[in-house]
Short mmCIF file of C-alpha atoms in Angstrom, two decimals:
data_model
loop_
_atom_site.label_atom_id
_atom_site.label_comp_id
_atom_site.label_asym_id
_atom_site.label_seq_id
_atom_site.Cartn_x
_atom_site.Cartn_y
_atom_site.Cartn_z
CA UNK A 1 17.11 -20.33 -11.91
CA UNK A 2 14.60 -17.55 -12.38
CA UNK A 3 16.25 -14.40 -13.70
CA UNK A 4 14.74 -11.02 -14.50
CA UNK A 5 17.02 -8.37 -15.96
CA UNK A 6 15.77 -4.83 -16.48
CA UNK A 7 17.28 -2.32 -18.87
CA UNK A 8 16.48 0.99 -20.52
CA UNK A 9 16.71 3.34 -17.56
CA UNK A 10 18.53 6.64 -17.69
CA UNK A 11 18.25 10.40 -17.48
CA UNK A 12 15.31 12.01 -19.28
CA UNK A 13 13.88 15.51 -19.25
CA UNK A 14 10.42 16.26 -17.85
CA UNK A 15 7.82 15.55 -20.49
CA UNK A 16 10.07 13.03 -22.18
CA UNK A 17 9.66 9.32 -22.86
CA UNK A 18 11.53 6.16 -22.00
CA UNK A 19 10.98 2.47 -22.65
CA UNK A 20 12.02 -0.07 -20.07
CA UNK A 21 12.61 -3.73 -20.87
CA UNK A 22 12.79 -6.81 -18.69
CA UNK A 23 14.37 -9.99 -20.04
CA UNK A 24 13.14 -13.16 -18.35
CA UNK A 25 14.82 -16.55 -18.19
CA UNK A 26 14.76 -19.72 -16.14
CA UNK A 27 10.99 -20.20 -16.29
CA UNK A 28 8.16 -20.43 -18.83
CA UNK A 29 7.56 -16.70 -19.24
CA UNK A 30 4.28 -17.14 -21.13
CA UNK A 31 2.74 -18.91 -18.13
CA UNK A 32 3.13 -16.07 -15.65
CA UNK A 33 1.67 -12.65 -15.17
CA UNK A 34 4.11 -9.81 -14.51
CA UNK A 35 4.32 -6.48 -12.73
CA UNK A 36 6.33 -3.29 -12.62
CA UNK A 37 7.05 -1.88 -9.17
CA UNK A 38 9.06 1.26 -8.49
CA UNK A 39 10.97 2.77 -5.61
CA UNK A 40 11.85 6.46 -5.41
CA UNK A 41 15.29 7.20 -3.92
CA UNK A 42 15.21 6.54 -0.18
CA UNK A 43 11.50 5.76 -0.27
CA UNK A 44 9.21 2.74 -0.12
CA UNK A 45 7.78 0.50 -2.81
CA UNK A 46 4.99 1.53 -5.18
CA UNK A 47 3.18 -0.88 -7.50
CA UNK A 48 2.97 0.55 -11.03
CA UNK A 49 1.38 -1.91 -13.44
CA UNK A 50 0.27 -5.51 -14.03
CA UNK A 51 -0.15 -7.64 -17.14
CA UNK A 52 -1.56 -11.15 -17.31
CA UNK A 53 0.25 -13.96 -19.12
CA UNK A 54 -1.71 -13.50 -22.36
CA UNK A 55 -1.86 -9.68 -22.08
CA UNK A 56 -5.65 -9.94 -21.81
CA UNK A 57 -5.73 -8.17 -18.44
CA UNK A 58 -3.79 -4.98 -17.74
CA UNK A 59 -3.92 -2.67 -14.74
CA UNK A 60 -2.19 0.59 -13.80
CA UNK A 61 -1.71 2.61 -10.68
CA UNK A 62 -3.69 5.84 -10.75
CA UNK A 63 -0.41 7.78 -10.62
CA UNK A 64 0.67 6.51 -14.05
CA UNK A 65 -2.63 5.78 -15.80
CA UNK A 66 -2.78 7.39 -19.23
CA UNK A 67 0.99 7.96 -19.34
CA UNK A 68 2.52 4.49 -19.03
CA UNK A 69 1.84 1.41 -21.14
CA UNK A 70 2.78 -2.12 -20.13
CA UNK A 71 3.25 -4.83 -22.74
CA UNK A 72 4.96 -8.15 -23.24
CA UNK A 73 6.33 -10.34 -26.01
CA UNK A 74 6.09 -13.97 -24.95
CA UNK A 75 8.08 -15.10 -28.00
CA UNK A 76 10.98 -12.95 -26.80
CA UNK A 77 10.46 -13.64 -23.07
CA UNK A 78 10.31 -9.93 -22.50
CA UNK A 79 8.27 -7.39 -20.55
CA UNK A 80 8.13 -3.70 -21.38
CA UNK A 81 7.05 -0.41 -19.86
CA UNK A 82 6.58 2.55 -22.19
CA UNK A 83 6.71 5.72 -20.12
CA UNK A 84 5.49 8.98 -21.64
CA UNK A 85 4.98 12.49 -20.25
CA UNK A 86 7.49 11.78 -17.53
CA UNK A 87 7.51 13.87 -14.38
CA UNK A 88 10.08 14.47 -11.67
CA UNK A 89 8.02 12.30 -9.33
CA UNK A 90 8.52 9.33 -11.67
CA UNK A 91 12.19 9.26 -10.68
CA UNK A 92 12.76 5.83 -9.19
CA UNK A 93 14.31 2.42 -9.54
CA UNK A 94 11.90 0.34 -11.61
CA UNK A 95 11.67 -3.38 -10.88
CA UNK A 96 10.00 -6.04 -12.94
CA UNK A 97 8.48 -8.69 -10.72
CA UNK A 98 6.81 -12.00 -11.43
CA UNK A 99 3.43 -13.03 -10.06
CA UNK A 100 3.13 -16.66 -8.97
CA UNK A 101 0.85 -17.78 -11.80
CA UNK A 102 -0.73 -16.92 -15.13
CA UNK A 103 -3.55 -14.63 -14.03
CA UNK A 104 -2.96 -13.51 -10.47
CA UNK A 105 -2.85 -10.02 -9.06
CA UNK A 106 -1.22 -10.39 -5.69
CA UNK A 107 2.22 -10.94 -4.35
CA UNK A 108 5.39 -11.05 -6.44
CA UNK A 109 7.67 -14.04 -6.01
CA UNK A 110 10.72 -13.01 -8.06
CA UNK A 111 12.17 -9.57 -8.73
CA UNK A 112 14.80 -8.18 -11.06
CA UNK A 113 17.66 -5.99 -9.87
CA UNK A 114 16.00 -2.82 -11.10
CA UNK A 115 16.83 0.02 -13.49
CA UNK A 116 17.08 3.66 -12.45
CA UNK A 117 14.99 6.29 -14.17
CA UNK A 118 15.86 9.90 -13.42
CA UNK A 119 13.57 12.66 -14.65
CA UNK A 120 15.33 15.99 -14.47
CA UNK A 121 16.18 19.00 -16.59
CA UNK B 1 -7.04 3.02 -1.71
CA UNK B 2 -6.20 0.87 1.28
CA UNK B 3 -3.41 2.37 3.38
CA UNK B 4 -0.87 0.11 5.03
CA UNK B 5 0.86 1.43 8.15
CA UNK B 6 3.92 -0.30 9.54
CA UNK B 7 5.35 0.14 13.00
CA UNK B 8 7.91 0.83 14.11
CA UNK B 9 9.54 2.60 11.15
CA UNK B 10 12.88 1.44 12.48
CA UNK B 11 14.24 -0.63 15.32
CA UNK B 12 17.59 -1.63 16.75
CA UNK B 13 18.16 -5.21 17.79
CA UNK B 14 20.93 -7.65 18.52
CA UNK B 15 21.70 -10.99 16.95
CA UNK B 16 19.60 -13.62 18.69
CA UNK B 17 16.77 -11.23 19.58
CA UNK B 18 13.13 -11.91 18.82
CA UNK B 19 11.80 -9.14 16.59
CA UNK B 20 8.19 -8.28 15.81
CA UNK B 21 7.03 -5.87 13.12
CA UNK B 22 3.42 -4.73 12.85
CA UNK B 23 1.41 -3.85 9.76
CA UNK B 24 -2.07 -2.33 9.99
CA UNK B 25 -4.51 -1.95 7.11
CA UNK B 26 -6.91 0.98 6.89
CA UNK B 27 -9.72 -1.52 6.26
CA UNK B 28 -10.12 -5.26 6.48
CA UNK B 29 -8.09 -7.25 3.98
CA UNK B 30 -8.77 -10.81 5.22
CA UNK B 31 -5.43 -12.63 4.86
CA UNK B 32 -4.40 -10.98 1.60
CA UNK B 33 -1.02 -9.83 2.87
CA UNK B 34 2.59 -10.45 1.87
CA UNK B 35 5.90 -9.58 3.53
CA UNK B 36 9.15 -8.72 1.75
CA UNK B 37 12.73 -8.21 2.84
CA UNK B 38 14.96 -5.69 1.09
CA UNK B 39 18.68 -5.18 1.65
CA UNK B 40 20.42 -1.96 0.55
CA UNK B 41 20.86 -1.75 -3.20
CA UNK B 42 19.06 -5.04 -3.73
CA UNK B 43 15.64 -6.12 -4.97
CA UNK B 44 12.91 -7.07 -2.52
CA UNK B 45 12.62 -10.74 -1.63
CA UNK B 46 9.31 -12.43 -0.88
CA UNK B 47 9.19 -13.92 2.63
CA UNK B 48 5.53 -14.64 3.36
CA UNK B 49 2.23 -14.56 1.49
CA UNK B 50 -1.37 -15.14 2.53
CA UNK B 51 -0.38 -13.57 5.85
CA UNK B 52 1.29 -16.70 7.23
CA UNK B 53 2.54 -18.96 4.42
CA UNK B 54 6.31 -19.11 4.22
CA UNK B 55 7.75 -18.77 0.72
CA UNK B 56 9.86 -21.75 -0.34
CA UNK B 57 13.45 -21.43 0.82
CA UNK B 58 12.78 -18.85 3.51
CA UNK B 59 14.16 -19.81 6.94
CA UNK B 60 11.64 -20.98 9.50
CA UNK B 61 12.69 -18.27 11.97
CA UNK B 62 10.43 -15.99 9.92
CA UNK B 63 6.71 -16.23 10.63
CA UNK B 64 3.64 -14.18 9.89
CA UNK B 65 0.27 -13.91 11.56
CA UNK B 66 -2.92 -11.89 11.58
CA UNK B 67 -6.04 -11.28 9.54
CA UNK B 68 -8.47 -8.46 9.00
CA UNK B 69 -6.58 -5.27 9.74
CA UNK B 70 -3.68 -6.26 12.01
CA UNK B 71 -0.68 -8.35 11.00
CA UNK B 72 2.72 -9.19 12.40
CA UNK B 73 6.02 -10.44 11.02
CA UNK B 74 8.18 -12.16 13.62
CA UNK B 75 11.83 -13.11 13.38
CA UNK B 76 12.32 -15.59 16.19
CA UNK B 77 16.11 -15.42 16.48
CA UNK B 78 17.64 -12.54 14.56
CA UNK B 79 20.64 -13.42 12.42
CA UNK B 80 23.23 -11.06 10.95
CA UNK B 81 21.80 -11.54 7.46
CA UNK B 82 18.36 -10.39 8.65
CA UNK B 83 19.35 -6.75 9.05
CA UNK B 84 17.32 -5.17 6.30
CA UNK B 85 14.12 -3.24 5.60
CA UNK B 86 10.84 -5.13 5.68
CA UNK B 87 7.68 -4.22 3.78
CA UNK B 88 4.13 -5.49 3.98
CA UNK B 89 1.84 -5.45 0.92
CA UNK B 90 -1.90 -5.88 0.64
CA UNK B 91 -3.47 -7.50 -2.41
CA UNK B 92 -7.08 -7.55 -1.22
CA UNK B 93 -8.10 -4.45 -3.16
CA UNK B 94 -6.45 -5.38 -6.42
CA UNK B 95 -5.53 -4.07 -8.83
CA UNK B 96 -4.47 -1.20 -6.59
CA UNK B 97 -1.79 -3.04 -4.65
CA UNK B 98 -0.28 -1.05 -1.81
CA UNK B 99 2.80 -1.42 0.36
CA UNK B 100 3.53 -0.30 3.88
CA UNK B 101 6.17 2.36 4.46
CA UNK B 102 8.79 -0.15 5.61
CA UNK B 103 10.52 -1.10 8.85
CA UNK B 104 14.30 -0.88 8.98
CA UNK B 105 15.93 -3.42 11.28
CA UNK B 106 19.34 -2.16 12.39
CA UNK B 107 22.12 -3.56 14.51
CA UNK B 108 22.09 -2.40 18.12
#
């Protein structure tokens, strides 16, 4: 069974940093590209970032470019999102989500349960 | 960026009803569209990709159609477990993937 479990969320002050993790199991993590998608409280979904299976291709939404860094450790079956210079508008539940193959930017076929990031003073 | 507009934003329906949700893209996206279902407090679940291909395990009462700029998600016979919010997503203009604003399906 595919499982994605996010962690690392919490309360952080504006301008602060946070690192999210996503632990994957139930599939060959190194064979799939991954995404981060977020959802502000009571709002819709917003794609944040993408990383290919080998980390050779990385993309960011314009709203986070230059502040967030996506990475992965295939030996540890883990995905990460380093978030710096956080703003109130970054407050959201952050989901890690799997793409259906190794180098595909498109739909997401499995999602984790999400971790809440709150940016507030 | 391509804007995705869903209508209606919410609807009320009864079990057994046929429900149709519309998603319109601000420019043509061929068939590069996915649909997701999200229940309160839960992660989104993929229903359909490539506009009309049903994800494995999704009940056949769900169907998708359309291409270009206009798309529909149809639930042929609404079940109690289908009350949720539905989102469309375009992946034509990657890497800037964009979602529609959502359609909440509520019990009448």
